CSV table of C-alpha atoms in Angstrom, one decimal:
chain,number,residue,atom,x,y,z
A,1,UNK,CA,14.6,-14.5,29.7
A,2,UNK,CA,11.1,-13.1,29.4
A,3,UNK,CA,11.7,-10.9,32.5
A,4,UNK,CA,14.6,-9.1,30.8
A,5,UNK,CA,12.7,-8.2,27.6
A,6,UNK,CA,11.6,-4.5,27.6
A,7,UNK,CA,11.2,-3.9,23.8
A,8,UNK,CA,10.2,-5.7,20.7
A,9,UNK,CA,11.2,-4.7,17.2
A,10,UNK,CA,8.8,-6.2,14.8
A,11,UNK,CA,10.2,-7.0,11.4
A,12,UNK,CA,7.8,-8.2,8.7
A,13,UNK,CA,5.1,-9.0,11.3
A,14,UNK,CA,7.4,-11.3,13.3
A,15,UNK,CA,7.2,-12.3,16.1
A,16,UNK,CA,3.4,-12.8,16.3
A,17,UNK,CA,2.1,-10.7,19.2
A,18,UNK,CA,-0.6,-12.5,21.0
A,19,UNK,CA,-1.9,-12.6,24.6
A,20,UNK,CA,0.4,-15.6,25.5
A,21,UNK,CA,3.5,-13.7,24.4
A,22,UNK,CA,2.4,-10.5,26.2
A,23,UNK,CA,1.7,-12.4,29.4
A,24,UNK,CA,5.2,-14.0,29.2
A,25,UNK,CA,6.9,-10.5,29.0
A,26,UNK,CA,5.9,-8.7,32.3
A,27,UNK,CA,8.5,-5.8,31.7
A,28,UNK,CA,7.7,-5.2,28.1
A,29,UNK,CA,7.3,-1.4,27.5
A,30,UNK,CA,7.2,-0.9,23.8
A,31,UNK,CA,6.7,-2.6,20.4
A,32,UNK,CA,8.2,-0.8,17.4
A,33,UNK,CA,6.9,-1.8,14.0
A,34,UNK,CA,9.0,-1.9,10.7
A,35,UNK,CA,6.5,0.1,8.5
A,36,UNK,CA,3.3,2.1,8.7
A,37,UNK,CA,0.6,-0.6,8.6
A,38,UNK,CA,-0.4,-1.9,12.1
A,39,UNK,CA,-3.3,-4.2,11.0
A,40,UNK,CA,-1.3,-7.3,12.1
A,41,UNK,CA,-1.5,-6.1,15.7
A,42,UNK,CA,-4.4,-6.1,18.1
A,43,UNK,CA,-3.8,-2.5,19.3
A,44,UNK,CA,-6.3,-2.7,22.1
A,45,UNK,CA,-4.9,-6.0,23.4
A,46,UNK,CA,-1.3,-4.6,23.4
A,47,UNK,CA,-2.4,-1.3,25.1
A,48,UNK,CA,-4.3,-3.3,27.8
A,49,UNK,CA,-0.9,-4.7,28.9
A,50,UNK,CA,0.4,-1.1,29.3
A,51,UNK,CA,2.7,-1.5,26.3
A,52,UNK,CA,3.3,1.4,24.0
A,53,UNK,CA,3.4,1.0,20.2
A,54,UNK,CA,5.1,2.9,17.4
A,55,UNK,CA,5.4,2.6,13.6
A,56,UNK,CA,7.8,4.1,11.1
A,57,UNK,CA,6.0,6.6,8.9
A,58,UNK,CA,8.9,8.9,8.1
A,59,UNK,CA,11.1,6.1,6.8
A,60,UNK,CA,8.7,4.4,4.4
A,61,UNK,CA,6.8,7.2,2.7
A,62,UNK,CA,9.1,8.0,-0.2
A,63,UNK,CA,10.0,4.3,-1.0
A,64,UNK,CA,6.4,3.2,-1.0
A,65,UNK,CA,5.4,6.2,-3.2
A,66,UNK,CA,8.1,5.2,-5.6
A,67,UNK,CA,6.8,1.6,-5.7
A,68,UNK,CA,3.3,2.9,-6.5
A,69,UNK,CA,4.6,5.0,-9.4
A,70,UNK,CA,6.7,2.1,-10.6
A,71,UNK,CA,3.7,-0.2,-10.8
A,72,UNK,CA,1.6,2.5,-12.5
A,73,UNK,CA,4.3,3.0,-15.2
A,74,UNK,CA,5.0,-0.7,-15.6
A,75,UNK,CA,1.3,-1.5,-16.1
A,76,UNK,CA,0.7,1.4,-18.4
A,77,UNK,CA,3.5,0.4,-20.7
A,78,UNK,CA,3.1,-3.4,-20.2
A,79,UNK,CA,6.8,-3.7,-19.2
A,80,UNK,CA,6.6,-7.2,-17.8
A,81,UNK,CA,4.8,-8.6,-20.8
A,82,UNK,CA,7.1,-7.0,-23.3
A,83,UNK,CA,10.2,-8.0,-21.3
A,84,UNK,CA,9.1,-11.6,-21.6
A,85,UNK,CA,8.5,-11.2,-25.4
A,86,UNK,CA,11.9,-9.5,-25.7
A,87,UNK,CA,13.8,-12.4,-24.1
A,88,UNK,CA,11.8,-15.2,-25.7
A,89,UNK,CA,13.7,-17.5,-28.2
A,90,UNK,CA,11.2,-16.7,-31.0
A,91,UNK,CA,11.5,-12.9,-30.8
A,92,UNK,CA,12.3,-11.4,-34.2
A,93,UNK,CA,10.1,-8.2,-34.0
A,94,UNK,CA,7.7,-6.6,-31.5
A,95,UNK,CA,4.0,-7.0,-32.3
A,96,UNK,CA,2.5,-3.8,-33.5
A,97,UNK,CA,-0.6,-4.4,-31.4
A,98,UNK,CA,1.2,-4.5,-28.0
A,99,UNK,CA,0.1,-1.0,-27.1
A,100,UNK,CA,0.3,0.6,-23.7
A,101,UNK,CA,-1.7,3.5,-22.4
A,102,UNK,CA,-0.7,7.1,-22.0
A,103,UNK,CA,0.3,8.4,-18.6
A,104,UNK,CA,0.9,12.0,-19.4
A,105,UNK,CA,-2.4,13.9,-19.1
A,106,UNK,CA,-4.2,10.8,-17.7
A,107,UNK,CA,-6.3,11.1,-14.6
A,108,UNK,CA,-5.0,9.4,-11.4
A,109,UNK,CA,-7.4,8.8,-8.5
A,110,UNK,CA,-5.6,8.4,-5.2
A,111,UNK,CA,-7.7,6.7,-2.4
A,112,UNK,CA,-6.0,7.6,0.8
A,113,UNK,CA,-4.2,10.9,0.9
A,114,UNK,CA,-2.0,10.5,3.9
A,115,UNK,CA,1.8,11.0,3.8
A,116,UNK,CA,2.3,8.3,1.1
A,117,UNK,CA,-0.7,9.3,-1.0
A,118,UNK,CA,0.5,12.9,-1.0
A,119,UNK,CA,4.0,11.9,-2.1
A,120,UNK,CA,2.4,9.9,-5.0
A,121,UNK,CA,0.5,13.1,-6.0
A,122,UNK,CA,3.8,15.0,-6.0
A,123,UNK,CA,5.3,12.4,-8.4
A,124,UNK,CA,2.1,12.3,-10.6
A,125,UNK,CA,2.2,16.0,-11.0
A,126,UNK,CA,5.7,15.7,-12.6
A,127,UNK,CA,4.1,13.3,-15.1
A,128,UNK,CA,1.5,16.0,-15.9
A,129,UNK,CA,-1.4,13.8,-14.6
A,130,UNK,CA,-4.7,15.1,-13.5
A,131,UNK,CA,-5.1,14.2,-9.8
A,132,UNK,CA,-8.2,13.3,-7.9
A,133,UNK,CA,-8.2,12.1,-4.3
A,134,UNK,CA,-10.6,10.6,-1.8
A,135,UNK,CA,-9.8,10.7,1.9
A,136,UNK,CA,-11.6,10.7,5.3
A,137,UNK,CA,-10.6,14.3,5.7
A,138,UNK,CA,-9.9,16.9,3.1
A,139,UNK,CA,-6.4,18.3,2.9
A,140,UNK,CA,-5.6,22.0,3.2
A,141,UNK,CA,-6.4,24.1,0.1
A,142,UNK,CA,-2.7,25.1,-0.3
A,143,UNK,CA,-1.7,21.4,-0.2
A,144,UNK,CA,-4.2,20.6,-2.9
A,145,UNK,CA,-3.0,23.5,-5.0
A,146,UNK,CA,0.6,22.5,-4.6
A,147,UNK,CA,0.0,19.3,-6.5
A,148,UNK,CA,-3.1,20.3,-8.5
A,149,UNK,CA,-5.3,17.7,-6.7
A,150,UNK,CA,-9.1,17.8,-6.6
A,151,UNK,CA,-11.0,16.4,-3.6
A,152,UNK,CA,-13.7,13.8,-4.3
A,153,UNK,CA,-16.0,13.6,-1.2
A,154,UNK,CA,-17.6,10.4,-2.7
A,155,UNK,CA,-15.4,7.5,-3.8
A,156,UNK,CA,-17.8,6.7,-6.6
A,157,UNK,CA,-17.0,10.0,-8.3
A,158,UNK,CA,-13.3,9.2,-8.3
A,159,UNK,CA,-13.8,5.7,-9.6
A,160,UNK,CA,-15.9,6.9,-12.5
A,161,UNK,CA,-13.3,9.5,-13.7
A,162,UNK,CA,-9.9,7.9,-13.1
A,163,UNK,CA,-7.7,6.2,-15.6
A,164,UNK,CA,-5.5,4.9,-12.8
A,165,UNK,CA,-6.9,4.2,-9.3
A,166,UNK,CA,-4.2,3.9,-6.6
A,167,UNK,CA,-5.1,2.4,-3.2
A,168,UNK,CA,-3.0,3.9,-0.3
A,169,UNK,CA,-5.3,3.3,2.7
A,170,UNK,CA,-4.7,1.5,6.0
A,171,UNK,CA,-6.5,-1.8,6.4
A,172,UNK,CA,-9.3,-1.3,8.9
A,173,UNK,CA,-12.8,-2.8,9.2
A,174,UNK,CA,-14.0,0.1,7.2
A,175,UNK,CA,-11.5,-0.5,4.3
A,176,UNK,CA,-11.8,-4.3,4.2
A,177,UNK,CA,-12.9,-5.2,0.7
A,178,UNK,CA,-13.3,-1.4,0.0
A,179,UNK,CA,-13.0,-2.3,-3.7
A,180,UNK,CA,-15.5,-5.0,-4.7
A,181,UNK,CA,-17.7,-5.9,-7.7
A,182,UNK,CA,-19.8,-2.6,-7.5
A,183,UNK,CA,-16.7,-0.4,-7.3
A,184,UNK,CA,-14.9,-2.2,-10.1
A,185,UNK,CA,-18.0,-1.8,-12.4
A,186,UNK,CA,-17.9,1.9,-11.7
A,187,UNK,CA,-14.4,2.2,-13.1
A,188,UNK,CA,-13.7,2.8,-16.8
A,189,UNK,CA,-13.1,-0.3,-18.9
A,190,UNK,CA,-9.7,1.3,-19.8
A,191,UNK,CA,-8.8,1.9,-16.2
A,192,UNK,CA,-6.0,0.3,-14.1
A,193,UNK,CA,-6.2,-0.6,-10.4
A,194,UNK,CA,-3.0,-0.3,-8.4
A,195,UNK,CA,-2.8,-1.5,-4.8
A,196,UNK,CA,0.2,-0.6,-2.5
A,197,UNK,CA,-1.9,-0.8,0.7
A,198,UNK,CA,-3.0,-4.3,1.9
A,199,UNK,CA,-4.4,-7.2,-0.2
A,200,UNK,CA,-7.7,-7.4,1.8
A,201,UNK,CA,-8.6,-3.8,0.7
A,202,UNK,CA,-9.7,-5.5,-2.6
A,203,UNK,CA,-12.2,-8.3,-3.0
A,204,UNK,CA,-9.8,-10.5,-5.0
A,205,UNK,CA,-12.5,-12.8,-6.5
A,206,UNK,CA,-14.3,-9.8,-7.8
A,207,UNK,CA,-11.0,-8.5,-9.2
A,208,UNK,CA,-10.3,-11.7,-11.0
A,209,UNK,CA,-13.7,-11.7,-12.6
A,210,UNK,CA,-13.3,-8.0,-13.6
A,211,UNK,CA,-9.9,-8.6,-15.2
A,212,UNK,CA,-11.1,-11.7,-17.0
A,213,UNK,CA,-14.2,-10.1,-18.5
A,214,UNK,CA,-12.7,-6.6,-19.4
A,215,UNK,CA,-14.6,-4.7,-16.7
A,216,UNK,CA,-11.2,-3.0,-16.1
A,217,UNK,CA,-8.1,-3.0,-18.2
A,218,UNK,CA,-5.4,-4.1,-15.8
A,219,UNK,CA,-4.2,-4.3,-12.2
A,220,UNK,CA,-0.8,-3.9,-10.6
A,221,UNK,CA,-0.5,-5.3,-7.0
A,222,UNK,CA,2.3,-5.0,-4.5
A,223,UNK,CA,0.0,-6.7,-1.9
A,224,UNK,CA,-2.3,-9.7,-2.0
A,225,UNK,CA,-4.3,-11.8,0.4
A,226,UNK,CA,-2.6,-14.0,1.4
A,227,UNK,CA,1.1,-13.3,0.7
A,228,UNK,CA,2.2,-15.1,-1.3
A,229,UNK,CA,-0.8,-16.3,-3.2
A,230,UNK,CA,-1.3,-20.0,-3.7
A,231,UNK,CA,0.5,-21.1,-6.8
A,232,UNK,CA,-2.7,-22.1,-8.6
A,233,UNK,CA,-4.4,-18.7,-7.9
A,234,UNK,CA,-6.3,-17.3,-10.9
A,235,UNK,CA,-4.5,-13.9,-10.5
A,236,UNK,CA,-1.2,-15.5,-11.3
A,237,UNK,CA,-2.5,-16.7,-14.7
A,238,UNK,CA,-3.7,-13.4,-16.1
A,239,UNK,CA,-1.6,-11.4,-18.6
A,240,UNK,CA,-3.1,-8.1,-17.5
A,241,UNK,CA,-1.8,-8.3,-13.9
A,242,UNK,CA,1.6,-7.4,-12.4
A,243,UNK,CA,2.2,-8.8,-9.0
A,244,UNK,CA,5.2,-7.9,-6.8
A,245,UNK,CA,6.0,-9.4,-3.4
A,246,UNK,CA,5.2,-6.5,-1.1
A,247,UNK,CA,8.2,-4.5,-2.3
A,248,UNK,CA,6.8,-1.2,-0.9
A,249,UNK,CA,9.7,-0.2,1.4
A,250,UNK,CA,12.4,-2.6,0.3
A,251,UNK,CA,15.3,-0.4,-0.6
A,252,UNK,CA,18.7,-0.4,1.1
A,253,UNK,CA,18.2,3.2,2.4
A,254,UNK,CA,14.6,2.7,3.6
A,255,UNK,CA,15.3,-0.4,5.6
A,256,UNK,CA,18.1,1.3,7.3
A,257,UNK,CA,16.0,4.4,8.1
A,258,UNK,CA,13.2,2.1,9.4
A,259,UNK,CA,15.5,0.6,11.9
A,260,UNK,CA,16.8,4.0,13.0
A,261,UNK,CA,13.2,5.2,13.5
A,262,UNK,CA,12.3,2.0,15.5
A,263,UNK,CA,15.4,2.5,17.7
A,264,UNK,CA,14.5,6.1,18.3
A,265,UNK,CA,11.0,5.1,19.5
A,266,UNK,CA,12.3,2.3,21.6
A,267,UNK,CA,14.9,4.5,23.4
A,268,UNK,CA,12.2,7.1,24.0
A,269,UNK,CA,9.9,4.6,25.6
A,270,UNK,CA,12.6,3.1,27.8
A,271,UNK,CA,13.7,6.5,29.0
A,272,UNK,CA,10.1,7.7,29.7
A,273,UNK,CA,10.0,10.2,26.9
A,274,UNK,CA,7.2,10.7,24.4
A,275,UNK,CA,7.4,8.4,21.3
A,276,UNK,CA,8.0,10.3,18.1
A,277,UNK,CA,5.7,7.9,16.1
A,278,UNK,CA,3.4,6.5,18.8
A,279,UNK,CA,0.3,4.6,17.5
A,280,UNK,CA,-2.8,4.6,19.8
A,281,UNK,CA,-5.7,2.2,19.6
A,282,UNK,CA,-8.7,3.8,17.9
């Protein structure tokens, strides 16, 4: 069977691509990934077998940006907490001290201004937010002006000013535990941290401590490390945290578009054409 396999479509990081599998598939030409993040693949190992790789950036950007804004809004207005109060048997009125924080006019700091980060900025502009961003490379002036975004060369400057910090970076050795104790302490005590990238971008132990002691107001996480968290994990016991199970791209339309994009890349590779979404090892 292995001789016949020329393409692999990875869905939710499965199957696991290791040296043993690659050695068993001598005619493999391409691996297409369902999503943008490629941190689950050893890109150099795959490339060393002459296998091309592709991701699905076009399909996932809007759905993931929507997830980021949904988490921001849900955390700001404490939607999960007040939902639980609203359906509790003892509910007779809503406590006056269950106050959210204002989104309109607040400052959003976006760390990682690629395709998804930029779409988040577009959405945040509609909420009349002030937008700061930190990125490896500065975007064009006209792109900044279109969403009213201000570039922060130093991440520290963004962390000190933002009411909401949104993580939209790829997981690399450089971004592993990008947000740790020092970074959390730079944030405002009224600030909210939102992560739609990868769980390992945050030092989770430092985050637990920061949330328990009021170093920051709240966190909203679509990703954790590991996924799912152990059922006794401290993050699951905190009221000021919203956790969703890596919903990023999970809409009916996005999953269909991801498959279309993967098939497009696979057919290109099998026919000897350039891959529309090829990913090269850095």
